[in-house]
PDB file of C-alpha atoms in Angstrom:
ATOM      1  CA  UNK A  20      14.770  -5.313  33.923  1.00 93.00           C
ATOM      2  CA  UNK A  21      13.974  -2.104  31.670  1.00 95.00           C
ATOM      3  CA  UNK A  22      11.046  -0.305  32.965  1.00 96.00           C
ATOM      4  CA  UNK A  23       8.855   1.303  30.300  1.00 97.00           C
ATOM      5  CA  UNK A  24       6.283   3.864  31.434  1.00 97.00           C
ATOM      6  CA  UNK A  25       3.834   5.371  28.431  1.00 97.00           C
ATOM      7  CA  UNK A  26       1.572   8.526  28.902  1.00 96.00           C
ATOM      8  CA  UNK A  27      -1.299   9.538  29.290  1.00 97.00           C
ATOM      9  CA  UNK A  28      -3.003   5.822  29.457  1.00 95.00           C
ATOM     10  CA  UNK A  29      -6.069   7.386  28.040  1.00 96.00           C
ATOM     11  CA  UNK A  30      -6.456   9.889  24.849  1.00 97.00           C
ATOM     12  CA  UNK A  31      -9.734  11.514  23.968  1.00 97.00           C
ATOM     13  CA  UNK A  32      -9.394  12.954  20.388  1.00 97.00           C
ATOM     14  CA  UNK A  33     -11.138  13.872  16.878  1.00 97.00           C
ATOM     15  CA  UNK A  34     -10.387  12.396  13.436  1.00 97.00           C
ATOM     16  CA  UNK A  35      -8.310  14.713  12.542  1.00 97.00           C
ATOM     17  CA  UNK A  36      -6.460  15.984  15.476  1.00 97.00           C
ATOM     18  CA  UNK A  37      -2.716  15.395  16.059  1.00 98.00           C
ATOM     19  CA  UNK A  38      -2.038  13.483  18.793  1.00 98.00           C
ATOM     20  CA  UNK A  39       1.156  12.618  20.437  1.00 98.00           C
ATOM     21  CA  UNK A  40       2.410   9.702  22.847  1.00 98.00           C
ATOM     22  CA  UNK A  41       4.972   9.502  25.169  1.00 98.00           C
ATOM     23  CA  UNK A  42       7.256   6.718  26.553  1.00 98.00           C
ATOM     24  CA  UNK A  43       9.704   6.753  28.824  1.00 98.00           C
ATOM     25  CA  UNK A  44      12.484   3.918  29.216  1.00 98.00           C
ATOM     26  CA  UNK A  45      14.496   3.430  33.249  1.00 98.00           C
ATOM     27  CA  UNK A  46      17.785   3.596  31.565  1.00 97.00           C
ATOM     28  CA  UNK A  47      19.407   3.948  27.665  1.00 97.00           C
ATOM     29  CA  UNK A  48      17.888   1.718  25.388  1.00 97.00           C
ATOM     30  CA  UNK A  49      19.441   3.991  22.570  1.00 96.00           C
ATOM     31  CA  UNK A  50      17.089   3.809  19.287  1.00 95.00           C
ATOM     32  CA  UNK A  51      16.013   0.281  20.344  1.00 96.00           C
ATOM     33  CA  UNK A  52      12.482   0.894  20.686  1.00 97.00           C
ATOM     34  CA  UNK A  53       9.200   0.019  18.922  1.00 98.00           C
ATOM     35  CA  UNK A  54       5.481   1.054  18.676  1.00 98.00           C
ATOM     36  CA  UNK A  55       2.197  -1.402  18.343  1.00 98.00           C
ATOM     37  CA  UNK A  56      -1.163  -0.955  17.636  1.00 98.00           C
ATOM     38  CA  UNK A  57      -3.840  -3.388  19.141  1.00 96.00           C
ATOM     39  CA  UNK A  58      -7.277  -3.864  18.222  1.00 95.00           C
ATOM     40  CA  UNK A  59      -9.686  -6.694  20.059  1.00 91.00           C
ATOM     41  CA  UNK A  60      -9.976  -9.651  18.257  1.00 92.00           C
ATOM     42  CA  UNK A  61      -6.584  -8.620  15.706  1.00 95.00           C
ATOM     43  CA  UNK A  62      -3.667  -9.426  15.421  1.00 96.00           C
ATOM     44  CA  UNK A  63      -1.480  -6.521  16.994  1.00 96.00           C
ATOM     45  CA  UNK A  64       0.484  -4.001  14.112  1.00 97.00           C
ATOM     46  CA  UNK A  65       4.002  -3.088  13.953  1.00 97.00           C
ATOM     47  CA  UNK A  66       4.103   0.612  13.753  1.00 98.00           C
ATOM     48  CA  UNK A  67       7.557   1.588  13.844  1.00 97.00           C
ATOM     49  CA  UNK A  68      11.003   0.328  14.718  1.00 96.00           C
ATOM     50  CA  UNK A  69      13.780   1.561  16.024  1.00 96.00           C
ATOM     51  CA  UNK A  70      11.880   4.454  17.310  1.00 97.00           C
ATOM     52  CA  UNK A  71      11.502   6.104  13.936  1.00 97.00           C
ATOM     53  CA  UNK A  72      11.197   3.585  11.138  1.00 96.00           C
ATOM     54  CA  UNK A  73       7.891   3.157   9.771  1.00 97.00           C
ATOM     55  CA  UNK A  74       7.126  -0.243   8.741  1.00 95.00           C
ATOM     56  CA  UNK A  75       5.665  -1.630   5.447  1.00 93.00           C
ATOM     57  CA  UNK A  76       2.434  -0.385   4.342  1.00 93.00           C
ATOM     58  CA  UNK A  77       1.820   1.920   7.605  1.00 97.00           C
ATOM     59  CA  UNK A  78       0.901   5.502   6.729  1.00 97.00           C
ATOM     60  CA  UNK A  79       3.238   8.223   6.814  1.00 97.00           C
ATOM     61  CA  UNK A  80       0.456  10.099   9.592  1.00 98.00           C
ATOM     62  CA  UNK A  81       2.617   8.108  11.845  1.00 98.00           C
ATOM     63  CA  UNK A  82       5.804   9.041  12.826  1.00 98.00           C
ATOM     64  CA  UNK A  83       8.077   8.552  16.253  1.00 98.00           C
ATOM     65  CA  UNK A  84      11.116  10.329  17.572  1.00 98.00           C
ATOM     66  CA  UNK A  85      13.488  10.200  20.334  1.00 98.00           C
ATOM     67  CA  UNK A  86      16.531   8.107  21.551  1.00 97.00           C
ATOM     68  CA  UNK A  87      18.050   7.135  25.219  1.00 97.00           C
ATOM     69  CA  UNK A  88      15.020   7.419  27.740  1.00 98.00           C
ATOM     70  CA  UNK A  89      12.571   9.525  25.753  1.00 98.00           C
ATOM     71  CA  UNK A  90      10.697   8.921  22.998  1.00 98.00           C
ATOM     72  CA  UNK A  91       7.299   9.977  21.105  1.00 98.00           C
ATOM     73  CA  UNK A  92       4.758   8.467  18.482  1.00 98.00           C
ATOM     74  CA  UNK A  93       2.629  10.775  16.732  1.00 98.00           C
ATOM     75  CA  UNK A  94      -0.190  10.324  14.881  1.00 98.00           C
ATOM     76  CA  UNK A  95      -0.420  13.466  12.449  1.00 96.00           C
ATOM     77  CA  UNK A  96      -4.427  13.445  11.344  1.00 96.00           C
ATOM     78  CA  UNK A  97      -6.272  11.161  13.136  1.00 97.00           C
ATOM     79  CA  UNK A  98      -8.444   8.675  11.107  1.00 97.00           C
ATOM     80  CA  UNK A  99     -11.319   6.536  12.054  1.00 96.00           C
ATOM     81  CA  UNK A 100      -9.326   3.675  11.649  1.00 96.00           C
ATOM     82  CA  UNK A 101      -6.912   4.801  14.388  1.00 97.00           C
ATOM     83  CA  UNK A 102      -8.837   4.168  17.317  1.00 97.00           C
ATOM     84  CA  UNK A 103      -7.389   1.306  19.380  1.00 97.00           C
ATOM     85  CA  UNK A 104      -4.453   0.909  22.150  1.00 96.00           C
ATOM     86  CA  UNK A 105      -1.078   1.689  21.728  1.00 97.00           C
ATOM     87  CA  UNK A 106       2.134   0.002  22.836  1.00 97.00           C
ATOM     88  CA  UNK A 107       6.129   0.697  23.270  1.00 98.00           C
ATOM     89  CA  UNK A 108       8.700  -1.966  23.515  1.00 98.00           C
ATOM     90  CA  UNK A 109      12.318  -2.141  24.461  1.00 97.00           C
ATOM     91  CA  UNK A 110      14.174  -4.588  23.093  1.00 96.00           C
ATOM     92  CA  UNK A 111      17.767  -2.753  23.901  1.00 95.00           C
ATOM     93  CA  UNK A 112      18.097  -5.188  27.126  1.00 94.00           C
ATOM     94  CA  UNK A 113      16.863  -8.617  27.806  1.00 93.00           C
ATOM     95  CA  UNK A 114      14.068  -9.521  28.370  1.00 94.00           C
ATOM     96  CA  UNK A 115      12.341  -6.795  26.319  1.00 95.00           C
ATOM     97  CA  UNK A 116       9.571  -5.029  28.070  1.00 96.00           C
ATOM     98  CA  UNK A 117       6.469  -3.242  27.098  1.00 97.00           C
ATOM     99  CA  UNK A 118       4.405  -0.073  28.019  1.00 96.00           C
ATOM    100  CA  UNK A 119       1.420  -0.446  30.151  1.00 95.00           C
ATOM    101  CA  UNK A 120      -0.617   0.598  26.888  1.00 95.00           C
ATOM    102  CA  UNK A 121      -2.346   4.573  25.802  1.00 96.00           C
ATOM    103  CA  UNK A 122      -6.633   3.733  24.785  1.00 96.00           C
ATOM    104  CA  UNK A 123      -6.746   6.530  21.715  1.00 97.00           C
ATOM    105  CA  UNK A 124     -10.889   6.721  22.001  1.00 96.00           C
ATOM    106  CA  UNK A 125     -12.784   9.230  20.380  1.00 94.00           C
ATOM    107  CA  UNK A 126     -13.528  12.435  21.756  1.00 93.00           C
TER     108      UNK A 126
ATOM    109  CA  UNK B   7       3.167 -13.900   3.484  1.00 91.00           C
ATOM    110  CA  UNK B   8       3.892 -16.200   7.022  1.00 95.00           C
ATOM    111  CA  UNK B   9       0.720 -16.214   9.020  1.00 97.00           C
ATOM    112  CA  UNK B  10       0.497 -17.738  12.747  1.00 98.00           C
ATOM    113  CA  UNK B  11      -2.211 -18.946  14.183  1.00 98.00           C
ATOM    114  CA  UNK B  12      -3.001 -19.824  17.975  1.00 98.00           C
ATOM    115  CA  UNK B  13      -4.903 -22.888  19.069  1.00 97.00           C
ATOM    116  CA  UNK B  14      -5.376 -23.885  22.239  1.00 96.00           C
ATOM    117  CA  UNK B  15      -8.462 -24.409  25.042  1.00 95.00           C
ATOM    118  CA  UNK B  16      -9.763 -21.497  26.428  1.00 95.00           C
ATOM    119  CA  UNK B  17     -10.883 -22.450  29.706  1.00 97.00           C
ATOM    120  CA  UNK B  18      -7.769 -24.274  32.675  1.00 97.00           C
ATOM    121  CA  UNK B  19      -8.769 -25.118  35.788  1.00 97.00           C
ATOM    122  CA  UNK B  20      -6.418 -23.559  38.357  1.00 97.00           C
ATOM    123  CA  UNK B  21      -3.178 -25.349  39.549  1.00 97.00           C
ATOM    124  CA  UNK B  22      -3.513 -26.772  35.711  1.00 97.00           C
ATOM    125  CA  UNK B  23      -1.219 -26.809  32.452  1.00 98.00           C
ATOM    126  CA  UNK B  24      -2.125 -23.971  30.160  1.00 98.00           C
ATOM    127  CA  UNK B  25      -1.000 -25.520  26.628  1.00 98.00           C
ATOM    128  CA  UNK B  26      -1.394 -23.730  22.935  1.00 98.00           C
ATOM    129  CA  UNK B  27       0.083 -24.351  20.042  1.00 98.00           C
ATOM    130  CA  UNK B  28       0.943 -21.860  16.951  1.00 98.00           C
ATOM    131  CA  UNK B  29       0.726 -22.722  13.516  1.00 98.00           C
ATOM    132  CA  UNK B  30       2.918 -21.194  11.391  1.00 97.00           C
ATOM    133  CA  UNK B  31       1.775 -21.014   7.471  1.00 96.00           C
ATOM    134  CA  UNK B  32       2.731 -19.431   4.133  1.00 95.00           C
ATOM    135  CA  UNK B  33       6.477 -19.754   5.154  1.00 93.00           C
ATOM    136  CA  UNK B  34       8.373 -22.318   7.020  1.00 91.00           C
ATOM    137  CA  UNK B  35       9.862 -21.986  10.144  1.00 92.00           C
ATOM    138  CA  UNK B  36      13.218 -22.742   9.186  1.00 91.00           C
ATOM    139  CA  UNK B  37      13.799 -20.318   6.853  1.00 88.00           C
ATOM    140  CA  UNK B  38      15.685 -17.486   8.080  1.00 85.00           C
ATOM    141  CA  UNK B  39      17.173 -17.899  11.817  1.00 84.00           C
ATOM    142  CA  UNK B  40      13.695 -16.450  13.502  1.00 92.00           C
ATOM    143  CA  UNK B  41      12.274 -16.165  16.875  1.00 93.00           C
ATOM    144  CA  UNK B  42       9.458 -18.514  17.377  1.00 96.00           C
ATOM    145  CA  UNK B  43       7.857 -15.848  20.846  1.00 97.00           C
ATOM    146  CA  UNK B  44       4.944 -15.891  22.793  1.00 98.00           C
ATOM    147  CA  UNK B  45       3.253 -12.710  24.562  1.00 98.00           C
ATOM    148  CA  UNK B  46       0.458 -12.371  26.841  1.00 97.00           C
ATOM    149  CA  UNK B  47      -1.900  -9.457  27.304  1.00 96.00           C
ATOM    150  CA  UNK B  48      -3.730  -9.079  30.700  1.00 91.00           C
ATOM    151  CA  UNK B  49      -6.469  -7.362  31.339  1.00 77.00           C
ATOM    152  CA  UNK B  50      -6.281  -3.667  32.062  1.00 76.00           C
ATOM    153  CA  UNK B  51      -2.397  -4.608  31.882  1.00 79.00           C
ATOM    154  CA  UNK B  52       0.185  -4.654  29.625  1.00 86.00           C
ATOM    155  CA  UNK B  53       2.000  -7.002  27.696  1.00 94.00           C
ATOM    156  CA  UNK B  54       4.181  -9.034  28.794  1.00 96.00           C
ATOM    157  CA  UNK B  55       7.056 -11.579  27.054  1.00 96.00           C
ATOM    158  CA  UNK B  56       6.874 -14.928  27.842  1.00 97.00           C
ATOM    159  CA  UNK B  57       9.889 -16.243  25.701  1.00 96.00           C
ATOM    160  CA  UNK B  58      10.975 -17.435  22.324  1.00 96.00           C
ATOM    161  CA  UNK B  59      12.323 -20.817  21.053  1.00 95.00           C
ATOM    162  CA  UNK B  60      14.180 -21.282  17.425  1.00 93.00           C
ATOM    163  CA  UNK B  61      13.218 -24.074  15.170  1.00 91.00           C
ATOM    164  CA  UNK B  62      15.753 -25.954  16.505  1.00 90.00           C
ATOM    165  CA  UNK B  63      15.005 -26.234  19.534  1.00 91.00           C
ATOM    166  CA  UNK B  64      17.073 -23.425  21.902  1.00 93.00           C
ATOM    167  CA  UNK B  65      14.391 -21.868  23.962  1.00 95.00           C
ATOM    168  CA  UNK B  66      14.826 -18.950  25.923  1.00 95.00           C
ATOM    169  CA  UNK B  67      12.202 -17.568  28.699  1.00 96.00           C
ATOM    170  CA  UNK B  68      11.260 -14.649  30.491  1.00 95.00           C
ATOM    171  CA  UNK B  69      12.790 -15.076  33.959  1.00 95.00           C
ATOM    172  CA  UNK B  70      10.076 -14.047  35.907  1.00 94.00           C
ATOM    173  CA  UNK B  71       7.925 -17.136  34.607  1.00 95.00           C
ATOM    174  CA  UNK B  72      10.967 -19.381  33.872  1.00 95.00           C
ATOM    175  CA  UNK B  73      10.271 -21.767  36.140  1.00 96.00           C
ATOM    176  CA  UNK B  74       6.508 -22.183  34.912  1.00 97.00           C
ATOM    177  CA  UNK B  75       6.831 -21.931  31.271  1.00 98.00           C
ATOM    178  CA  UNK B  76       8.092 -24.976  28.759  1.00 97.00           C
ATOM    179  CA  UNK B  77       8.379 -24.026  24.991  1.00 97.00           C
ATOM    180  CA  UNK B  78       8.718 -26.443  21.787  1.00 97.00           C
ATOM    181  CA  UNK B  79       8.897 -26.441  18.148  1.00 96.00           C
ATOM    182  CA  UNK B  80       8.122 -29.140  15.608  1.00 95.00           C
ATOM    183  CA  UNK B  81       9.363 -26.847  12.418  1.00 94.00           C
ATOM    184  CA  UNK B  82       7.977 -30.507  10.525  1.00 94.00           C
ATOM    185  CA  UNK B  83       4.198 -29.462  11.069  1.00 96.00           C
ATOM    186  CA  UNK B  84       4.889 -25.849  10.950  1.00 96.00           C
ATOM    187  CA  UNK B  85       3.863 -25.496  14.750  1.00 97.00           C
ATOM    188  CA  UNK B  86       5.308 -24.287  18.161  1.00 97.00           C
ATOM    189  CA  UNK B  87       3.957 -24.459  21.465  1.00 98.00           C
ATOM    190  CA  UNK B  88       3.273 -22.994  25.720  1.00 98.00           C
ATOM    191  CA  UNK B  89       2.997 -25.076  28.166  1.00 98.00           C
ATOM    192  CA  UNK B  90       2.390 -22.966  31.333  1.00 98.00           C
ATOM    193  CA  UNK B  91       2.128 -25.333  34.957  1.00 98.00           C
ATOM    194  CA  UNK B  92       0.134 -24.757  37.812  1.00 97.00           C
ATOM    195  CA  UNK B  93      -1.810 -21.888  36.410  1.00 97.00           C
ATOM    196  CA  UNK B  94      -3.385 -19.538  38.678  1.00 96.00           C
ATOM    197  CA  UNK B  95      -6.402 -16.735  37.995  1.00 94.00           C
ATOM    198  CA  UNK B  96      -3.014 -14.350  37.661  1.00 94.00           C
ATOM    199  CA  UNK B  97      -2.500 -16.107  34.103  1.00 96.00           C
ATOM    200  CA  UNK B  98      -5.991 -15.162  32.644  1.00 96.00           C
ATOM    201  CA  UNK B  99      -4.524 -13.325  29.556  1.00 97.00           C
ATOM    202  CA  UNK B 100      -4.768 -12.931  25.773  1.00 97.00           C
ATOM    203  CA  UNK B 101      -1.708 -15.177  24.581  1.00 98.00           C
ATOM    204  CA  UNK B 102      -0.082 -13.877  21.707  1.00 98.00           C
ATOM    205  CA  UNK B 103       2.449 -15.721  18.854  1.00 98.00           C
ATOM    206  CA  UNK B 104       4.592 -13.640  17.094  1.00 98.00           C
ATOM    207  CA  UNK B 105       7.982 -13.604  15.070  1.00 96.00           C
ATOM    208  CA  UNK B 106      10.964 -11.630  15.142  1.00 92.00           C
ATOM    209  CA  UNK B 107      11.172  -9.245  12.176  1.00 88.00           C
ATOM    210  CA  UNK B 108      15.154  -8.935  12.593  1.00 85.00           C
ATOM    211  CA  UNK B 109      15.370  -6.013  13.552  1.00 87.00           C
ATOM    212  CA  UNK B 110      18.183  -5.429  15.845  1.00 87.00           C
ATOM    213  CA  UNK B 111      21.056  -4.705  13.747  1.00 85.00           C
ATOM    214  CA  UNK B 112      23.096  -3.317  16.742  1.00 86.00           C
ATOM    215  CA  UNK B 113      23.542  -3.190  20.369  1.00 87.00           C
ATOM    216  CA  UNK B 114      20.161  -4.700  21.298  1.00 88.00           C
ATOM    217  CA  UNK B 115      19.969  -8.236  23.137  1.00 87.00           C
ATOM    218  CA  UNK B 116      16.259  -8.539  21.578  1.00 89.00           C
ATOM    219  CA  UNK B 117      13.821  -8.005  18.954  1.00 90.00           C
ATOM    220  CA  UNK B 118      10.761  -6.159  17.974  1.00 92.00           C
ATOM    221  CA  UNK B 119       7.946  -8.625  16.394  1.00 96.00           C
ATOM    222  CA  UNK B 120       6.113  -7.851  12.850  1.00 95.00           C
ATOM    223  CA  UNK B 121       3.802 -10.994  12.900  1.00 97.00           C
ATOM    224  CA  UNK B 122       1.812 -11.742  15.336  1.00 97.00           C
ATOM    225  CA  UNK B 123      -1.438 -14.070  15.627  1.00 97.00           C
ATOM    226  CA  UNK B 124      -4.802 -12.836  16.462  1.00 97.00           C
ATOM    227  CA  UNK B 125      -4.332 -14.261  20.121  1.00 97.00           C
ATOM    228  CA  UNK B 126      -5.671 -16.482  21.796  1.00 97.00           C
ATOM    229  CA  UNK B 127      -7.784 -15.433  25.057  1.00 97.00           C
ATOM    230  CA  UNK B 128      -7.192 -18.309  28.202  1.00 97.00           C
ATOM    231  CA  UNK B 129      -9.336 -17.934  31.627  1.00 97.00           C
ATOM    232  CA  UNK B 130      -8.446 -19.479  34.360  1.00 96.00           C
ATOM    233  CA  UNK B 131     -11.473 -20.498  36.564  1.00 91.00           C
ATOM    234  CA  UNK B 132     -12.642 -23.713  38.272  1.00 84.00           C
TER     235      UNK B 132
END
């Protein structure tokens, strides 16, 4: 199975800082990857697919990069509404696999 | 706009059947060649894919719960469901439906999910 490790698991920020999150796949999953956002008691938000397409209606402060083994999701200016947990996702190799999660809580 | 919905108790005793069920609405199930999935959050964990069945009827399952896990759809009433057996404290989780937004347009042997319900949270406890 594809091993996905995210970093840090905890971010203290601002609104309005830039913030950046990493995640790191055990072998190539190419451009195969895709971010989350989960909030208690919501459903969970596509962010981005295929490690660097935004998906309807999310705002262009988020962005991710990266192919292979290594790949990023920034958030450009934090907002209020941006507090919550963050997950990658492989879904190069089967069965898809997740991140173990980053907490974005404010600073 | 499809919606899903999770239903389900929220209490198992251990060495019990887990069951929920996910009600699709604003779109049917068979339109489009979808992935009906469910996902499971544990605490201070991450998440975790269970498997995915297609209205009609193929189900395919994470192997490291394979032998545990029974999925079905009834496309008819809009609704798919988990069965998990003999449940132990180690399947207290958040259980998540979702569906495949088709996605993988290449080289990929899965799918990232844009729908998802609100969850559903399970404990199991005697």
């Amino acid at each position: 199975d594809i091993q996905m490790t995210q970093s840090p698991s905890t971010l203290s920020a601002s609104v309005g800082d830039r913030v950046t999150i990493t995640c790191r796949a055990s072998q190539n999953i190419r451009s195969w990857l895709a971010w989350y956002q989960l909030k208690p008691g919501k459903a969970p938000k596509l962010l981005l697919f295929k490690a660097s397409s935004l998906d309807d209606e999310v705002p262009s402060r988020f962005s991710g990069s990266g192919s292979g083994t290594e790949f990023t999701l920034t958030i450009s200016s934090l907002q209020p509404d941006d507090f919550a947990t963050y997950f990658c996702q492989q879904y190069s190799g089967f069965p898809c696999s997740f991140g173990q999660g980053t907490t974005l809580e404010l600073k | 706009q499809v919606q899903l919905q999770e239903s389900g108790p929220g209490l198992v005793d251990p060495s019990q059947t887990l069951s929920l069920t996910c009600t699709v609405s604003g779109g049917s199930m068979l339109s489009g060649d979808h992935y009906w999935t469910w996902i499971r959050h544990h605490p201070d964990k991450g998440l975790e894919w269970i498997g995915y069945i297609k209205a009609s009827g193929s189900a395919y399952y994470n192997p490291s719960l394979r032998s545990r896990v029974t999925l079905s759809a009834d496309p008819s009433k809009s609704q798919f469901s988990l069965n998990v057996h003999s449940v132990t404290a180690a399947d207290t989780a958040i259980y998540y439906c979702a569906r495949d937004g088709a996605f993988c347009t290449g080289d990929c042997q899965e799918d990232a999910f844009d729908i998802w319900g609100q969850g559903s949270l399970v404990t199991v406890t005697s």
